[in-house]
Structure formats: structure tokens, C-alpha cells
Amino acid sequence: MQTIDSPEHILQTIFGYDSFRHNQQEIIGHILDGNDALVLMPTGGGKSLCYQVPALCLPGVTIVVSPLIALMKDQVDALLMSGVKAAFLNSSQTSGEQAALSEQLKNNELKLLYVAPERLVGQDKQFLTFLQTLEVSLFAIDEAHCISQWGHDFRPEYRVLSELKQYFPSTPIIALTATADAQTKDDILAQLHFKAHRVFENSFNRPNIYYSIQPKKGYYDALLDYLDAHTGDAGIIYCLSRAATEKLAADLVEDGYSAAAYHAGLEKNLRDERQDLFLKDDIKIMVATIAFGMGINKSNVRFVVHADLPKNIEGYYQETGRAGRDGLPSDAILFYGAGDVMKLKSFAQVPDNEEQTNILLQKLEKMVQLCETKRCRRKYLLNYFGETAPDYCGSCDVCLTEKTVEDATLIAQKFLSTVARLNERFGANYVIDVIRGSQAEKIRAEHKTLTVFGIGKDLPREDWQHYAKELLLENYLQHSTGEYPVLLLTDKSKDVLFKSAKVYLQAPKPVVLTKEPVVYQQHAFEKSLFEALKKLRNQIAHEENVPAYLIFSDSTLLDLATYLPTSNHSLLSISGFGAFKAEKYGTAFLEMVQDYCNANELSSRMELKQPKRERKPKITKERESDTKKTTYDLYLQGNSISEIASIRNLSPNTIESHLGFYIGTGVLSLNDFVLSNHQALIVAAEKKHGRLSLKLLKENLPDSISYGAIRMVLASMPIH
Ligand code: ADP
Ligand code: ZN
């Protein structure tokens, strides 16, 4: 198709990103060739760019169908902030506003228009016929699984989209979703009457999310410990009932945390207000039912806690997926207790519909298995969604738990002999009651006189439950089939009872290792600067009345606090700074970085930033070397560093770094700038203290060695 700009150029100048992620580039290329595409990508994977970039490459308007008004507004706001002409059309607008939009459309002034499906096709196809008079370049269908009744979120109003191809036979359609099984996928393709299409699937893995499942007993203390270790972070805590959200939020507020409850039973105004406060980081913790989160784009949600068990893996994955959309490390923590399973089992009963009940129970069972598994949680999740995964992910509680195996021969003998004495006719709970000498009525009188009665009083019930599971897992026991499964002995257990075979089992209380830091930043960042930058972002967000993350994501601020750009030009290499945002906010953020650098005698670390990948446009490279070249030429003409600085209106630091570049490449000789004995001292100091703090180096060197000399020597040394 005819294009007006290249995807790479749009990505860098408008969105401020270095390179495409996953298969974005392939998808965009396929669309720009005029084809249809179905894109499956996990939340936070970067679906939006798959249609926003083509929208800006193509000459006409792109129509985006989205089910949620909140989401539309958010997306449009985000685009406007990057200088892209976008708008949405919905029923809340006045006829005047709608007329103005039509006018803009007629004049081809909009690049993206967001609409609800019923708005697009409803009203006697009026709107569709109007669109036919315009240049529509692309249709994007967000949350495309809503079109299928096999999906978990079927919306009948999406069905009308199956008529799109009749009206626009040659306009490409891109359908996007974060969840779709095989059946749903086929249904989407059929419903939309896709032509030369491709399906783009990505791994559903969310590498930046750490999964942890902990016992529910006494969870409040564990929760507070977690929150205390993560002050300032935003997160969502999911509860099963409305009442539970209110109670937990009230408790948290009383204990001094910034929290609020959110559920569908609250007045709309109150809900909107709380959501808004959360989006603006004014409320840090939202305690919510699952009514909260659909259509929330907040990218800096650092944790999602499930205080109650979710009903199924799909829900769990969707909810935990709201953490870490910006790609920074985030936590998903679930507090799991057997009581919840009972409760959910009763909720799963659909009156007069055994089939549906069974489906719901099976899904619940899978959820329980995730909680009980002794293997990698991530692997379990990915396998559930039909993906393969390695046994060890290194970022879930199971992988990070040291498994302590102990000699449990005596314990096994006690348990197995009790099973034998009960003639293999009872389940684990009864066996444990007998072992622990329970006086409950349900324990038959004749069992209270057995020699094994009470032989395991010394251990708490939970430990015995743990050992029962271990014995099952290691095949010392097995379950009988049938409605009321009982514990049976195996050949292996007979060896224990009659041949004194040794038994080794996992200890009940495993040692949880400290979480390994996920390597998301190669270099250390300035924490206090990062916090200050967040404050600046929030202040701007308040002035402009938009959510903070729409200004810049946490990862952009982290980049700033890591690489310390001190010129407008280097700002453009920071992920998330497109030309428009750099122009609008650049000065404020640059000043803050510069002040910080001055106060702490730090210099820019842009040279540590990984070179952009092959997609980097040549112009940037040339420009960068241009400015260095100018400095170099002035130096060759005999000007000193401070003279060049004043001629070029740049700081001496910058000039030194330019010249440092030529020293690094061997064009200039370090000996012309720094005495050789000073060079040796600086090299030695760098070996000892590293190069991240110039101040530290300076303090450990004789006063006669200047910052400039240190910089020059560093520039001449390879980074190791
Ligand atoms: P999804 O819709 O798939 O959940 P988004 O489109 O909201 O995900 O993208 C998640 C985040 O990742 C956004 O902040 C987005 O700007 C960012 N992002 C997307 N593509 C890239 C990229 N190529 N480089 C850097 N950041 C990106
Ligand atoms: Zn794991």
C-alpha cells in the first residue's frame, strides 16, 4: 500500500523507542502490504503499536474498535500526548462534538479514530456508509476475542463486525487479543472473513513478573511485610467479595497505607473518583473485586496480590497480567488456603446444568493444582496455555525455594502403619485424626484403642498433611478410584513397613531464598534521582490532569536515572522520548538530571547505553558524530577546551567527552591531555572503584588530578 512514512521512523520520532519488540515489525510489514492479521500477544506485549505505527505510515484514517470507553480515552490521551491526531466517538458526546469530528474526518485530519462496535455498525449502517466516503486505511479490532462465544468474554455487539469486509473489501483488518484458545482463534478468523491473513502468536510468558503462592493462614502480616518492603509502589489487591475489599481497605488505611476499596456495588462517581486517584498515583493500593482492572492501562502497577483464590487460571493470568506492563520487575502474589477452595466449589454449582458445573469445577481444579504444584509455577501456567517451558524459570517461589530433603523414615513408618491398621479404608484426613489422637466423635471407638492412635501427637496437623502429600507424590501411597478415594499402600510402602527401607521427604517448611533480582538494567541507577523524577512527572500529571504514566512510563524515568542524559540530543536516545514529548517536557526533565549531576559531580553515562540495534537511522549517527567533529575541528585549530566550550555554547564536560571520543578511537593522543603518571593513577583507581561515580574516583586521587583528566582517561579505556 502507499505509505507516507516508514515504520522505523515513526517508532523513533513519535514513540521514542529504539527498536521493535517481539514480532511487531513483521506484523506491521504484513499490514502495510495490505493484508489482514490476527495478533496474539500477552498484556503489556505492545499490541497497540502494531496498529498505531501503520496508522501513521498510511495516508488515511485508522478506525480502532474497542469495547471499553475508559480504555479508548486512555489510548487517545496517550496519542495526543505524543502529538498524534486521535479522537474517540462515543455516546457521551454532544451532537456538536460529533459534528466537529465528522468535519475533521472529512478533511482527513485524524490519524486514528476509536469507536465502540455498535457505534461503527449500528444505526442502519449510517456510519459505515459515511466512512466509505473517506479514506480509511486500516481497521483495528482490539480485544478481538470478544467476537467469539468461545472466548471468556463474549460480547454480542462484536458480532456486527463480521459485516466489515462487505463494506471495505480491500481495507486491511488487524485483530488483536491477549487471550485466545484454538477455537476462539478460528472463530475470530471466520467471523471477520479474513483474506490473505496471517496469525501472529507470541509467547504468553511475562518474564518480568515474579509468581509466588503463599499460605493464606495469617496472610495479613505477610501482606504488611510485603507492603513495607515496597513503599511507594502501586498495586492491586483482589478479593472475592465486595465486603472483603472494604474490610481489607479499611484495615490497611487504619494501618497507615494509601488504599481504597473498589467494587461494582459502589456509586459510579465514587468508583470513577477512586480509579482516577489510583491512575494518578494518589492512591497506591486498590483493594478490589475483579470488577476492577478491565480496561486499566496503568503501566506502573508493581504488584498484584490475590487475597482470595481466583476461580480459574484464565482469571488469575489476566489479573496478574495487569502488573508490570512497562516491562519492569513486578510481583504476583497469591495467598492460598483450603477454605477458599470449598467456597469456590459451592459457587461453581450452576443449578440444573451439570455440564457447566463440571466445566467450572475442572477449571477450579486446575487453579488448585497451580497452588499445590511443587514445580515451576511459570511452567505450569505456560503449559496450561499450550506452550512449552523450561523446568526452571528462576523467578517464581518454587524455583527460588531451596528444597530441604530430610530423613523422614520414622514419620513415614507412623503414617503408613496407621493406614495399614485402618485396613486401607480411609482418606488422609481420617488417618491424620487417628495419628494425632483426635477425640472427635467421628473417630470410631475401635480406632481409639489402636496402638497407632495418637502416635503422631507431636506434630501439627499441617505437617501431617504435608507428609501425606509427599508420600503420595513419592508413590509411598496412592488414592483409590471412585467417589470417596481412600489411601492405599504400595509396593514401595511395604518395603518401608516390612524391610525398614529409608524414606527421604521434603521438609514441611522450606526455606525461601531471597528473590533474585531480575536483570532488567545493566547498570546501576540513581535511586534518589529516580524518585525525584517521579515527583516531577506527578506534578506535571496533576497540572495537565492526566494519569502520570501517560506522561512517561517508569521505565523511561529509570532510563533517565541510569544514563543521565544532559543534552537535548541525548534525550532522544532515552526510551519513550519521542520528538513531541522531548520538545514539551524535555527541558524540565533535563534540568532535573543536570542539577542532580552537578550536585553529585556526576557526568552523563550515555556512553554506557547499549548502541541502538541495526534499526538505528543513519541520520542520528551522523548528527552525533557531527557535533563531535565540530569540537574536534575547533581543537585542531588550536582552541583550548574552555574556548571550544564558549564558542559552541556547550559545557566543558561535553567538550571533554567529545574529545574523549577521539581519544577512545585513537585519533587523538591521551598524552596530549593528561600526564602519564596521572594516567596510571586514574587507571588504578578505576580498577579499584569502578567508573560509575566520578566523585568517588576524584576523592581517591590527588587533588591535582582534575575531573576533566579523569573523564579523558576513562574515555580511552575499554569498558569491562
Ligand atoms: P498491550 O496492549 O499489548 O497490553 P501496550 O500496547 O499497552 O501493550 O504496550 C505496553 C507498553 O510497552 C506500553 O507502555 C508501550 O508504549 C510499550 N511498548 C510497546 N512497544 C514498544 C517498543 N517497541 N519499545 C519500547 N516500548 C514499547
Ligand atoms: Zn519457576
Short mmCIF file of C-alpha atoms and ligand atoms in Angstrom, two decimals, residues 11 17-21 24 41-49 75 142 297 299 325-326 553 575, ligand 1:
data_model
loop_
_atom_site.label_atom_id
_atom_site.label_comp_id
_atom_site.label_asym_id
_atom_site.label_seq_id
_atom_site.Cartn_x
_atom_site.Cartn_y
_atom_site.Cartn_z
CA LEU A 11 8.68 4.37 16.07
CA TYR A 17 11.58 3.76 21.07
CA ASP A 18 14.80 2.25 19.78
CA SER A 19 13.57 -0.92 18.24
CA PHE A 20 10.51 -3.05 17.69
CA ARG A 21 9.62 -5.72 20.20
CA GLN A 24 5.89 -6.02 15.90
CA MET A 41 0.31 -11.08 22.41
CA PRO A 42 0.30 -11.07 26.19
CA THR A 43 -0.77 -8.00 28.09
CA GLY A 44 1.97 -5.43 28.02
CA GLY A 45 3.48 -7.04 24.95
CA GLY A 46 2.92 -3.96 22.83
CA LYS A 47 -0.18 -4.66 20.79
CA SER A 48 -1.16 -1.03 20.39
CA LEU A 49 1.91 -0.13 18.38
CA GLN A 75 -5.33 5.49 24.44
CA ASP A 142 -8.90 -4.59 19.89
CA ASN A 297 -3.85 0.65 31.14
CA SER A 299 1.65 0.66 33.19
CA ARG A 325 3.04 -3.57 31.68
CA ASP A 326 6.05 -1.29 31.46
CA SER A 553 6.39 5.26 31.97
CA SER A 575 13.35 5.07 25.51
P1 ADP B 1 -0.76 -4.36 25.24
O1 ADP B 1 -1.83 -3.57 24.55
O2 ADP B 1 -0.24 -5.49 24.41
O3 ADP B 1 -1.14 -4.80 26.62
P2 ADP B 1 0.68 -1.92 25.10
O4 ADP B 1 0.47 -1.69 23.67
O5 ADP B 1 -0.12 -1.11 26.07
O6 ADP B 1 0.50 -3.44 25.45
O7 ADP B 1 2.23 -1.76 25.41
C1 ADP B 1 2.77 -1.92 26.71
C2 ADP B 1 3.88 -0.93 26.96
O8 ADP B 1 5.02 -1.25 26.16
C3 ADP B 1 3.49 0.48 26.59
O9 ADP B 1 3.98 1.34 27.57
C4 ADP B 1 4.17 0.69 25.26
O10 ADP B 1 4.41 2.03 24.99
C5 ADP B 1 5.43 -0.11 25.42
N1 ADP B 1 5.99 -0.56 24.14
C6 ADP B 1 5.34 -1.15 23.12
N2 ADP B 1 6.18 -1.42 22.10
C7 ADP B 1 7.40 -1.00 22.49
C8 ADP B 1 8.70 -0.99 21.88
N3 ADP B 1 8.91 -1.47 20.64
N4 ADP B 1 9.72 -0.48 22.58
C9 ADP B 1 9.54 0.03 23.82
N5 ADP B 1 8.35 0.06 24.44
C10 ADP B 1 7.29 -0.44 23.80
#
